Short mmCIF file of N, CA and C in Angstrom, two decimals:
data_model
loop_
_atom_site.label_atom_id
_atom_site.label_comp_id
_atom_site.label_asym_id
_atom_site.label_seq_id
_atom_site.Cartn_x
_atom_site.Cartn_y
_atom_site.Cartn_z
N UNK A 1 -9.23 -12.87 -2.01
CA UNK A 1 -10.13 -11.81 -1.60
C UNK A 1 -11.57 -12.30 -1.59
N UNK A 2 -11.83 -13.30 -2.61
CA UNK A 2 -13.51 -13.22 -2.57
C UNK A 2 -13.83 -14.18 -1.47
N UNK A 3 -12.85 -15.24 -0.94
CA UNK A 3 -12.76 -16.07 0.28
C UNK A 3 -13.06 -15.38 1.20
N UNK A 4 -12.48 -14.22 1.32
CA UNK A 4 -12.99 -13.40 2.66
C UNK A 4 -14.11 -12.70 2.60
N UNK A 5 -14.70 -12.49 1.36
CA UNK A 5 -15.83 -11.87 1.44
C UNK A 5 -17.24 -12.89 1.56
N UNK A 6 -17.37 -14.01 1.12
CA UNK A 6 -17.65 -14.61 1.09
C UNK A 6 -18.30 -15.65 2.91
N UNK A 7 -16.44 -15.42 3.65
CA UNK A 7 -16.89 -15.89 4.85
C UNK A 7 -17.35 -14.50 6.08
N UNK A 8 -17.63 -13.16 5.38
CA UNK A 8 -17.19 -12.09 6.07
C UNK A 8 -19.30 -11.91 6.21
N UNK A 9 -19.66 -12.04 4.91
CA UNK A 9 -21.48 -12.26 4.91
C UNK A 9 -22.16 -13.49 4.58
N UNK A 10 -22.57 -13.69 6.01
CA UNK A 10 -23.22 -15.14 5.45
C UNK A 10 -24.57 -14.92 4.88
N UNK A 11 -24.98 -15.85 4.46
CA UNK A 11 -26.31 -15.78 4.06
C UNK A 11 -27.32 -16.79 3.84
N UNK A 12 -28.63 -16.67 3.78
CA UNK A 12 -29.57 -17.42 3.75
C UNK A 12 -29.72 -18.31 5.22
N UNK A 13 -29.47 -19.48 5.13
CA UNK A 13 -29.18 -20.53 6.15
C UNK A 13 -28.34 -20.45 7.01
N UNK A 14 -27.15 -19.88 6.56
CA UNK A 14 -26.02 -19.55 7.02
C UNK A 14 -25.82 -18.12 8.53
N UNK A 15 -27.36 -17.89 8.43
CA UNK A 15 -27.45 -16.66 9.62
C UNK A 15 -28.12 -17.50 10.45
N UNK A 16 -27.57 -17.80 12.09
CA UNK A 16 -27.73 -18.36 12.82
C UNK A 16 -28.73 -17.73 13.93
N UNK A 17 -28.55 -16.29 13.62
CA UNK A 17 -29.63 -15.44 14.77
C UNK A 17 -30.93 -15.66 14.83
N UNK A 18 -31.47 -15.68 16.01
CA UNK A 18 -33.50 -15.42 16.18
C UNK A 18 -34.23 -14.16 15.05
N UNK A 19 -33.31 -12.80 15.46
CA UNK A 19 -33.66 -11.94 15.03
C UNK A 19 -32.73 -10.97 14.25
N UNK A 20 -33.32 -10.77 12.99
CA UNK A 20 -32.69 -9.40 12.70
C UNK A 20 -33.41 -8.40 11.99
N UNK A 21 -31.92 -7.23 11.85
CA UNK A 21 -32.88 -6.09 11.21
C UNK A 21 -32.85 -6.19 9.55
N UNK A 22 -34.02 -5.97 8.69
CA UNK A 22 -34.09 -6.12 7.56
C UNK A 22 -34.08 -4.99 7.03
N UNK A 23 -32.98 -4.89 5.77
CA UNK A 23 -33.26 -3.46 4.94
C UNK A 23 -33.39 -4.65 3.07
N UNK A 24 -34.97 -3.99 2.88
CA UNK A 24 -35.11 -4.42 1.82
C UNK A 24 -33.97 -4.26 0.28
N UNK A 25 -34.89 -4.65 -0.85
CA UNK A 25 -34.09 -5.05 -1.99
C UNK A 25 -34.25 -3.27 -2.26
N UNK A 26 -35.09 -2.76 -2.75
CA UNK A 26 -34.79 -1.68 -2.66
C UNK A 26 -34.34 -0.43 -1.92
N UNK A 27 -33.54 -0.55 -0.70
CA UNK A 27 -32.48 -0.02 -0.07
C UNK A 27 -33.54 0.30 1.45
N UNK A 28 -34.81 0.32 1.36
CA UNK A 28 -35.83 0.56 2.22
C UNK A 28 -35.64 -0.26 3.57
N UNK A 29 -35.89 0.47 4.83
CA UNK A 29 -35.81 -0.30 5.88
C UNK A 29 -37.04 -1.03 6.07
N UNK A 30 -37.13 -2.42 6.07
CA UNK A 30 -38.37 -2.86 6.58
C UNK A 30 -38.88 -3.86 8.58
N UNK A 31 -37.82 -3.27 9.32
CA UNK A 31 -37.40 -3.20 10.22
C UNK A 31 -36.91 -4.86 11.06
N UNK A 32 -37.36 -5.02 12.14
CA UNK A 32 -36.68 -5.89 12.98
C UNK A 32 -37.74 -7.02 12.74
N UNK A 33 -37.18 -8.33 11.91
CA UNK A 33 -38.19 -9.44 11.78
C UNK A 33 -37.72 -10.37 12.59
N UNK A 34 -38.05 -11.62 12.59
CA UNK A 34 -37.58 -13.17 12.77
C UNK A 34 -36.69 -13.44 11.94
N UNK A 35 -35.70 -14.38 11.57
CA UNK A 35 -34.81 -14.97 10.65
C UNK A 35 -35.51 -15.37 9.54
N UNK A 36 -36.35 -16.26 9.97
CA UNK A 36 -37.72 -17.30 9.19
C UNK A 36 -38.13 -16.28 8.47
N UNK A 37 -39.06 -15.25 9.12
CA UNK A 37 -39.83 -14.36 8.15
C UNK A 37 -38.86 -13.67 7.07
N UNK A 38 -37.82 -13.32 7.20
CA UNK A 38 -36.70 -12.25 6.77
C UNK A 38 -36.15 -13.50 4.92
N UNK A 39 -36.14 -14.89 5.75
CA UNK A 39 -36.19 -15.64 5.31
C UNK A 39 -36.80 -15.96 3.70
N UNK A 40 -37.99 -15.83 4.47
CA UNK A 40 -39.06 -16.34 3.40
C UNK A 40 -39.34 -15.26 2.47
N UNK A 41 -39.55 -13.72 3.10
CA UNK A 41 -39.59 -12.68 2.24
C UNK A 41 -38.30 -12.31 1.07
N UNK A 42 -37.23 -12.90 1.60
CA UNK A 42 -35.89 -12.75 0.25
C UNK A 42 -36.80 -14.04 -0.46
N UNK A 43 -37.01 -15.10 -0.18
CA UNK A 43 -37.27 -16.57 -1.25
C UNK A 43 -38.36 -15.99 -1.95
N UNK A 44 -39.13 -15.47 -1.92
CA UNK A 44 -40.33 -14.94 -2.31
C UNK A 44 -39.90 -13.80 -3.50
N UNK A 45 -39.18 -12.75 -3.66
CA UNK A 45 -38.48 -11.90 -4.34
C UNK A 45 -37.61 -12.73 -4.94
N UNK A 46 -37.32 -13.68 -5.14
CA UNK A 46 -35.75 -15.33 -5.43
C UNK A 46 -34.75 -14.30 -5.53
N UNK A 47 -34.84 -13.48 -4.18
CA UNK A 47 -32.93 -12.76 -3.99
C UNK A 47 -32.43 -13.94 -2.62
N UNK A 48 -31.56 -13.34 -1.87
CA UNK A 48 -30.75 -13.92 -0.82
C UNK A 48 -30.91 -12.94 -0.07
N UNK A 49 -30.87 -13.52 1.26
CA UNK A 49 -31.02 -12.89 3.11
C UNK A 49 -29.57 -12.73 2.70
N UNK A 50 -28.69 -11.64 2.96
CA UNK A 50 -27.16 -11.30 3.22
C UNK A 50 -26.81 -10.41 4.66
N UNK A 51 -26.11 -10.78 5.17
CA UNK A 51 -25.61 -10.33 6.66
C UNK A 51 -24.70 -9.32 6.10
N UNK A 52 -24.70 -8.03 6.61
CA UNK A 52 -23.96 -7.29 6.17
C UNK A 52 -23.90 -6.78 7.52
N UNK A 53 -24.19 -6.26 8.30
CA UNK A 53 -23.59 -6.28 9.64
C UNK A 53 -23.51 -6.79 10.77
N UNK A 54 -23.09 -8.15 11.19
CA UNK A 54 -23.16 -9.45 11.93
C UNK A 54 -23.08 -8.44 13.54
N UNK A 55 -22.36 -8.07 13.71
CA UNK A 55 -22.16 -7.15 15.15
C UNK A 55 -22.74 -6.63 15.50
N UNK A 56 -23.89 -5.60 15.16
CA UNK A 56 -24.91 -4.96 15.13
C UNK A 56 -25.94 -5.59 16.07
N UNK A 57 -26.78 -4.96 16.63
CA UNK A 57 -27.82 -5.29 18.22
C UNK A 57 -29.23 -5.37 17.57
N UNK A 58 -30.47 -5.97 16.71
CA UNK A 58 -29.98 -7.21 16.28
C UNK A 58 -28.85 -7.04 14.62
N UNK A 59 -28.47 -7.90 14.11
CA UNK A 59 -27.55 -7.89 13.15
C UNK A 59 -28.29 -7.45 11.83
N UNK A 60 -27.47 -6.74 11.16
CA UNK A 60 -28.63 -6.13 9.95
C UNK A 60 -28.31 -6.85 8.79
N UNK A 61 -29.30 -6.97 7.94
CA UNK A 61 -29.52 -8.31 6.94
C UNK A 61 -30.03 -7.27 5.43
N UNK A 62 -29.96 -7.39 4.86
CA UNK A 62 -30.10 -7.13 3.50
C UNK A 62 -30.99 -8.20 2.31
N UNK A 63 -31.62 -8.08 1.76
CA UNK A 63 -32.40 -8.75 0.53
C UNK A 63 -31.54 -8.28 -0.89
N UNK A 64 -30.37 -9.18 -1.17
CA UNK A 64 -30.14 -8.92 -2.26
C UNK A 64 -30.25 -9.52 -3.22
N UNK A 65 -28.74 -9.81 -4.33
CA UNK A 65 -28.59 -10.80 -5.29
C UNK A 65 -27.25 -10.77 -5.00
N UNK A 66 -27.35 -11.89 -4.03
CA UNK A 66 -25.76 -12.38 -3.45
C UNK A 66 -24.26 -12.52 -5.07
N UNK A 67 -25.08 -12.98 -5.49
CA UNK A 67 -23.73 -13.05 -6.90
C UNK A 67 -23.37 -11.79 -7.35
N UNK A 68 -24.53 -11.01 -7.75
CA UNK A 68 -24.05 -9.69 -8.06
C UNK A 68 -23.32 -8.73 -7.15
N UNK A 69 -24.10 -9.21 -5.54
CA UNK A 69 -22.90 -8.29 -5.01
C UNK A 69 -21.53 -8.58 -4.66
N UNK A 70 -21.19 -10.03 -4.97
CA UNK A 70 -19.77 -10.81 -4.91
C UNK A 70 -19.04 -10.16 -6.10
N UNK A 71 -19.46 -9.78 -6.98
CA UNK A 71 -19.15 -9.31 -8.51
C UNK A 71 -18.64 -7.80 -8.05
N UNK A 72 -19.61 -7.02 -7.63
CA UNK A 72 -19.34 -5.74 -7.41
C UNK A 72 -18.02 -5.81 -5.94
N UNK A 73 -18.19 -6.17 -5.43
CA UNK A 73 -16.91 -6.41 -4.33
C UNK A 73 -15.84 -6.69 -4.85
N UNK A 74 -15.40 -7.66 -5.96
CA UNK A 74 -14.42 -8.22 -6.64
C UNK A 74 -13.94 -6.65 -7.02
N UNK A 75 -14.86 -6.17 -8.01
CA UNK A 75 -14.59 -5.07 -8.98
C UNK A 75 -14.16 -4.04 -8.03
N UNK A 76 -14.25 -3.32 -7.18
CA UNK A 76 -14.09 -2.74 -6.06
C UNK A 76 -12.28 -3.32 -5.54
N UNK A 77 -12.30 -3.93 -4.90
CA UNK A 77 -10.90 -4.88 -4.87
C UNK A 77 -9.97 -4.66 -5.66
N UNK A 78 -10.45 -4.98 -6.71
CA UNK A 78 -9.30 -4.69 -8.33
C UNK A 78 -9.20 -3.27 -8.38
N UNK A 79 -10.23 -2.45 -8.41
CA UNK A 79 -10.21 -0.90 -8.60
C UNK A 79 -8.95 -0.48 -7.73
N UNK A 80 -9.32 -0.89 -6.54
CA UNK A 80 -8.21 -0.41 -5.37
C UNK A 80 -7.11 -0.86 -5.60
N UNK A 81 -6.47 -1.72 -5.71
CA UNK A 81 -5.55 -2.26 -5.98
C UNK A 81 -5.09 -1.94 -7.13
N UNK A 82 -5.65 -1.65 -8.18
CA UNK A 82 -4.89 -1.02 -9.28
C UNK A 82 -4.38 0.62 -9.47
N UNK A 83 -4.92 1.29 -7.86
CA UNK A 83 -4.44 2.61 -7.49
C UNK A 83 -3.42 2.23 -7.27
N UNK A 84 -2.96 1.77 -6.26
CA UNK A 84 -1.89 1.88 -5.19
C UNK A 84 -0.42 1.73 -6.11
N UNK A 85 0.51 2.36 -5.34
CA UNK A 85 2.09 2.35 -6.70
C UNK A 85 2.72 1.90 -5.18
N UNK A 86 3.58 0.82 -6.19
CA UNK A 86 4.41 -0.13 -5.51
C UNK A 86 5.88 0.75 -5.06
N UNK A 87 6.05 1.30 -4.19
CA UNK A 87 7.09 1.98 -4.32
C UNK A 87 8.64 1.17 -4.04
N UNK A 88 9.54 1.57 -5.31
CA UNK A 88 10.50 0.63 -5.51
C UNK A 88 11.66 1.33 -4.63
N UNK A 89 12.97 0.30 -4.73
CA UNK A 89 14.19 0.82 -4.27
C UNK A 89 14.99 0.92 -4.84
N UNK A 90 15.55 2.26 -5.67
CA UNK A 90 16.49 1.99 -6.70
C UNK A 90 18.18 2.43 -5.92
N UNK A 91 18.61 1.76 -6.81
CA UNK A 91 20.76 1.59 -5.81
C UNK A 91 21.43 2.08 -6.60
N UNK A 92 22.14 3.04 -6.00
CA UNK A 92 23.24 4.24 -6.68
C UNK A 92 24.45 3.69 -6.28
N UNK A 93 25.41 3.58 -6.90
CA UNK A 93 26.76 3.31 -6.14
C UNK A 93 27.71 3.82 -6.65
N UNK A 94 28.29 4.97 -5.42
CA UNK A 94 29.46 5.14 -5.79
C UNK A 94 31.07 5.09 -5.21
N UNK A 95 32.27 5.81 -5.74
CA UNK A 95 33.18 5.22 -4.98
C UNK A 95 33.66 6.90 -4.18
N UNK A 96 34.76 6.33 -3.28
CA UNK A 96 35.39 7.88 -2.67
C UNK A 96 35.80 8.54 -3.84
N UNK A 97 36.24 8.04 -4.56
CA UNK A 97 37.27 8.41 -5.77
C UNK A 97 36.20 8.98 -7.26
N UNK A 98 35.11 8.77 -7.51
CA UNK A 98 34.28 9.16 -8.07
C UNK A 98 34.31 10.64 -8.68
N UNK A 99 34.02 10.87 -10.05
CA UNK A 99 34.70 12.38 -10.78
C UNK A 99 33.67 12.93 -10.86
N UNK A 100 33.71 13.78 -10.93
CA UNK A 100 32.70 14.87 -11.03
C UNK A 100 31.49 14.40 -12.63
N UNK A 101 32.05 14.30 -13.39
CA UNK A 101 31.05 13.55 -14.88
C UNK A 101 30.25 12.69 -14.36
N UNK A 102 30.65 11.82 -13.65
CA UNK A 102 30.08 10.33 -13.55
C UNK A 102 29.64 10.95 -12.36
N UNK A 103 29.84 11.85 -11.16
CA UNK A 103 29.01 12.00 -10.33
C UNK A 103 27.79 12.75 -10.62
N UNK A 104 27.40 13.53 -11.64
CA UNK A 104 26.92 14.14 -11.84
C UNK A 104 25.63 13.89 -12.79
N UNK A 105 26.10 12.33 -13.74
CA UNK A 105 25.19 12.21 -14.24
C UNK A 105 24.44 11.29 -12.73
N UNK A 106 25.07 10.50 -12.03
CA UNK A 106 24.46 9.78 -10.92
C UNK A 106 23.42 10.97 -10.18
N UNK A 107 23.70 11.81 -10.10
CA UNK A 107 22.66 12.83 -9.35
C UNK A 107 21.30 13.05 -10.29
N UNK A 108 21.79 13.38 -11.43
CA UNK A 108 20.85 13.62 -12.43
C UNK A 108 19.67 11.83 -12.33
N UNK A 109 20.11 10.88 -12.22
CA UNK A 109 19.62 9.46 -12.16
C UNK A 109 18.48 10.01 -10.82
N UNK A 110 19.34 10.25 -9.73
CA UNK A 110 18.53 10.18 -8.16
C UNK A 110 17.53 11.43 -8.35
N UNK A 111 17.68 12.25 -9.08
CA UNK A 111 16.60 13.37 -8.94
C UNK A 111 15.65 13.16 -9.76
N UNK A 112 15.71 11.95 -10.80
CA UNK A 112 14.51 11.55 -11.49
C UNK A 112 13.93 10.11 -11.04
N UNK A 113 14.58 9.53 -10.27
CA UNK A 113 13.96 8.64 -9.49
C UNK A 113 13.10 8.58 -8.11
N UNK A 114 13.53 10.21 -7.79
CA UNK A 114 12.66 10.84 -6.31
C UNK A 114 12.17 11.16 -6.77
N UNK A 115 11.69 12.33 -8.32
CA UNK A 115 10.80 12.35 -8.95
C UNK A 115 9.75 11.62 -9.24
N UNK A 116 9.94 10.51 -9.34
CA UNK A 116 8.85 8.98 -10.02
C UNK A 116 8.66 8.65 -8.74
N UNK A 117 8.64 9.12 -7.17
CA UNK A 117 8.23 8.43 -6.09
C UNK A 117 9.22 7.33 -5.64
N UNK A 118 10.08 7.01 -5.86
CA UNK A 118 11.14 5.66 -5.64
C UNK A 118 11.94 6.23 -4.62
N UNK A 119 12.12 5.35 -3.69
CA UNK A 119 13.32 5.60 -2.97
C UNK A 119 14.30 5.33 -3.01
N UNK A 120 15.50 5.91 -2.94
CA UNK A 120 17.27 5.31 -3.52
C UNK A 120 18.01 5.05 -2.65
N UNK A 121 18.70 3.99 -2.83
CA UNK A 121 19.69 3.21 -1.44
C UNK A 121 21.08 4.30 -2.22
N UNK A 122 21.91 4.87 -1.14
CA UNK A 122 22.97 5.36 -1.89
C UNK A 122 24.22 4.73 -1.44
N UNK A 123 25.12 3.84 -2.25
CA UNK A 123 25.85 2.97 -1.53
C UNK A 123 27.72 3.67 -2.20
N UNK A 124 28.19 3.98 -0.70
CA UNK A 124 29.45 4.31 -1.57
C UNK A 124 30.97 3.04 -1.02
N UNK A 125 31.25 2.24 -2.24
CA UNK A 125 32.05 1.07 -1.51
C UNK A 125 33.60 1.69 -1.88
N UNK A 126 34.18 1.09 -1.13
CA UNK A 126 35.96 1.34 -0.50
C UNK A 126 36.89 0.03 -1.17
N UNK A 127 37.42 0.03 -1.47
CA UNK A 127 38.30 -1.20 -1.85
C UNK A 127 39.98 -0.49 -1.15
N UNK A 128 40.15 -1.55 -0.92
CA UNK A 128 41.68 -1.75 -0.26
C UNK A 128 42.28 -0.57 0.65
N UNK A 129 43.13 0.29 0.06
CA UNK A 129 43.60 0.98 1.47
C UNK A 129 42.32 2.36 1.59
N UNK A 130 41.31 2.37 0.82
CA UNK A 130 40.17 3.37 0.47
C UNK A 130 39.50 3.16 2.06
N UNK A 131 39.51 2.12 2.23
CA UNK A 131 39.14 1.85 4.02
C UNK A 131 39.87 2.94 4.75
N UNK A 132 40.82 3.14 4.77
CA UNK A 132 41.36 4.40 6.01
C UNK A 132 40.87 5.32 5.78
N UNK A 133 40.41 5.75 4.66
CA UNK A 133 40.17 7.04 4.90
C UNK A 133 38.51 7.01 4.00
N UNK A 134 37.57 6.89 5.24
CA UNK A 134 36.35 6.90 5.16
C UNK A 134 35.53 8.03 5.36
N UNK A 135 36.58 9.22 6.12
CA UNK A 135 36.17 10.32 5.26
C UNK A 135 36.02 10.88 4.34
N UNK A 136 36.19 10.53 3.35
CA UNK A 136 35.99 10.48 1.80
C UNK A 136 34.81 10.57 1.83
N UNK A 137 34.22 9.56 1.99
CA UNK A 137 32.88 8.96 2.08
C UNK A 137 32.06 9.68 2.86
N UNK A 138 32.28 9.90 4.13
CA UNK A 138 31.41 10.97 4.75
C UNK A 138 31.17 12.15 3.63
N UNK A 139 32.17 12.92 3.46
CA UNK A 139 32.20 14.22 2.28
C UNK A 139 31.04 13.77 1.39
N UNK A 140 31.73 12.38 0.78
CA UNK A 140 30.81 12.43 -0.23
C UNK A 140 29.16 12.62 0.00
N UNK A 141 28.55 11.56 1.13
CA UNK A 141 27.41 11.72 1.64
C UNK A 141 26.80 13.00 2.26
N UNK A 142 27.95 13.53 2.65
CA UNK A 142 27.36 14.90 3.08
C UNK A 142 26.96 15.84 1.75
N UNK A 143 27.31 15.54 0.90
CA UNK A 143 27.75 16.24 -0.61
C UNK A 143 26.28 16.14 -1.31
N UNK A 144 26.05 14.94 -1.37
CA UNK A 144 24.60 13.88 -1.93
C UNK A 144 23.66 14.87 -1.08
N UNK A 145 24.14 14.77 0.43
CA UNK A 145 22.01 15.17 1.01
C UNK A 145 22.57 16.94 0.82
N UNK A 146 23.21 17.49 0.58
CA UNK A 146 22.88 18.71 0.41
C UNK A 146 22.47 18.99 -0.98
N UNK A 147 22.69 18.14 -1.37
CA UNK A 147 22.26 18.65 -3.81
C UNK A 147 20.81 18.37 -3.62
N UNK A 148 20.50 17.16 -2.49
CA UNK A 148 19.15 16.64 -2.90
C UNK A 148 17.92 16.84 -1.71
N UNK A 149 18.72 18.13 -0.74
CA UNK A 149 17.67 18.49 0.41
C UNK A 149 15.91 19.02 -0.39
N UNK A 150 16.41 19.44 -0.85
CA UNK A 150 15.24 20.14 -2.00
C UNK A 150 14.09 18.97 -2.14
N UNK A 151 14.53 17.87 -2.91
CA UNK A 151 13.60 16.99 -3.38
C UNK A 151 13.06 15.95 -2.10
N UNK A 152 14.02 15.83 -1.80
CA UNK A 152 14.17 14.41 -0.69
C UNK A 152 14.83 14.41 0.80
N UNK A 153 14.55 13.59 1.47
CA UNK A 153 14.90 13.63 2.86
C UNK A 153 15.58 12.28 3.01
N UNK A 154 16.85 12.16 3.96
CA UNK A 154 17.41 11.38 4.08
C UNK A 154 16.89 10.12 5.10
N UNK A 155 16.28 9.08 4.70
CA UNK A 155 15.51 8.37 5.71
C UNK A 155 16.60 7.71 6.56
N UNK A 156 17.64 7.45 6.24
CA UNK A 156 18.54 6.19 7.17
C UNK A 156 20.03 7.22 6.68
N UNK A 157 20.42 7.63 7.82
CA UNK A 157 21.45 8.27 7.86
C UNK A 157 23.12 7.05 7.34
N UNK A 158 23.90 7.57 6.66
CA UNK A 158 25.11 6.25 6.49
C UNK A 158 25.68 5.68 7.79
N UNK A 159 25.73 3.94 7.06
CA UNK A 159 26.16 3.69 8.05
C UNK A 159 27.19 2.50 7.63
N UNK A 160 28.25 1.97 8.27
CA UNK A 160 29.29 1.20 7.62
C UNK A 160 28.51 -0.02 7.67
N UNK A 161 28.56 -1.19 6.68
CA UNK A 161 28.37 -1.95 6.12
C UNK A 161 29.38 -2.91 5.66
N UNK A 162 30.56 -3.24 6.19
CA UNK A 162 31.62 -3.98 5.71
C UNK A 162 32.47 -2.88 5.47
N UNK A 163 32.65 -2.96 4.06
CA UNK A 163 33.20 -2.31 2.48
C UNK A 163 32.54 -1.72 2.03
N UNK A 164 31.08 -1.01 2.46
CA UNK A 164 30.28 -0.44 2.16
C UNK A 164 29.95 0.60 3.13
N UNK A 165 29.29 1.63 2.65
CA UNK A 165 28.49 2.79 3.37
C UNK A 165 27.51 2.78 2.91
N UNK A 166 26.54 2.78 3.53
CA UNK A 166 24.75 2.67 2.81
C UNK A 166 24.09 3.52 3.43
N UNK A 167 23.46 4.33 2.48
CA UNK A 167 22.69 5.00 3.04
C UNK A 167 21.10 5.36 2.47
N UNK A 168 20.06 5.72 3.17
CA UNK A 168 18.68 5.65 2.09
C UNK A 168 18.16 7.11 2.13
N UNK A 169 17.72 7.50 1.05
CA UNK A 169 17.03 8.35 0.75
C UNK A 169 15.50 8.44 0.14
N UNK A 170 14.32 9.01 0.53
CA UNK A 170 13.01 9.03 0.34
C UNK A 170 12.15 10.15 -0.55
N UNK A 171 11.81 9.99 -0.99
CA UNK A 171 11.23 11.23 -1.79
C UNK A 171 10.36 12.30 -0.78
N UNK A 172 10.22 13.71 -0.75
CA UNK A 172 9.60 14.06 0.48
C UNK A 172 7.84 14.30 -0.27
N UNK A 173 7.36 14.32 0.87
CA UNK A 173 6.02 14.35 0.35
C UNK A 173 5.59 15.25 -0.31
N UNK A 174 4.36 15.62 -0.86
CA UNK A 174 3.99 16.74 -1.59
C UNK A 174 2.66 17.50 -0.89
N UNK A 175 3.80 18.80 -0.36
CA UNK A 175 2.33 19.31 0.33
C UNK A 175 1.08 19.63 -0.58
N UNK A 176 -0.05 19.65 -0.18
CA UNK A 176 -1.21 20.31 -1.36
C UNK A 176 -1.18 21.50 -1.31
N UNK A 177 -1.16 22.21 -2.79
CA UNK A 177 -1.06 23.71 -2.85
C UNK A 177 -2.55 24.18 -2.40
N UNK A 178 -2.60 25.39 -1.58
CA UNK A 178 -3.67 26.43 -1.23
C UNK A 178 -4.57 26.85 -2.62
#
């Protein structure tokens, strides 16, 4: 990250333009100079000329303290990044043959994992003659998105997979209350 920030404002020497616009150290516009002059007035204050908007008609330049604002960018970076939630994929698996106990605590699992934001792969596998009759499996899936229409929406409808039926489920969003 600081690589890109770094090549994103150049500064001092590093601004190649005739002209730009200057906004002083204290946030003040002091308008459209020469490079040189813009130059000499940061060396004079011992801050740094910083390009902060290179695209701009002429490009606008800043008088800062280039380290400190590499510091505050970093910190900024980390802030953000320590919002964001990694959203995981958690895997349920069950069989056609599956009892009501053991299905039930598995539901109880998926309604606290759409809870926590996670999305759940729901995988129901077949062994041996369990293949013919893969309606089982439909039932069952049809069974799953009706307990869990409430919480969640079915993102990837089932689909055969070998020996497998897979299917995904998403947590649904949360409207904002009025």
């Amino acid at each position: 990250m600081a690589a890109t920030a770094e090549k994103a404002n150049r500064r001092n020497h590093e601004i190649r333009v005739p002209r730009v616009r200057v906004i002083g150290a204290d946030g003040e516009q002091v308008g459209v100079l020469s490079r040189d002059d813009a130059l000499r007035m940061a060396q004079d204050l011992e801050l740094d000329l910083v390009e902060i908007q290179p695209n701009a008609d002429p490009p606008v330049c800043r008088i800062m303290d280039f380290g400190k604002f590499k510091f505050e960018m970093q910190k900024k970076a980390h802030a953000a990044k320590k919002k964001q939630k990694q959203v995981e994929i958690k895997e349920l698996k069950f069989r056609p043959t599956t009892d009501d106990g053991d299905y039930e605590v598995k539901m109880r699992n998926m309604k606290r994992f759409l809870a926590e934001g996670d999305k759940v792969k729901v995988v129901i596998r077949f062994k041996g003659r369990e293949m013919a009759h893969t309606e089982l499996g439909d039932a069952m899936v049809k069974r799953i998105a009706a307990e869990i229409a409430e919480e969640a929406v079915v993102e990837q409808w089932p689909r055969m997979e070998g020996r497998l039926m897979v299917m995904m489920v998403a947590p649904k969003k949360k409207q904002p209350q009025p």
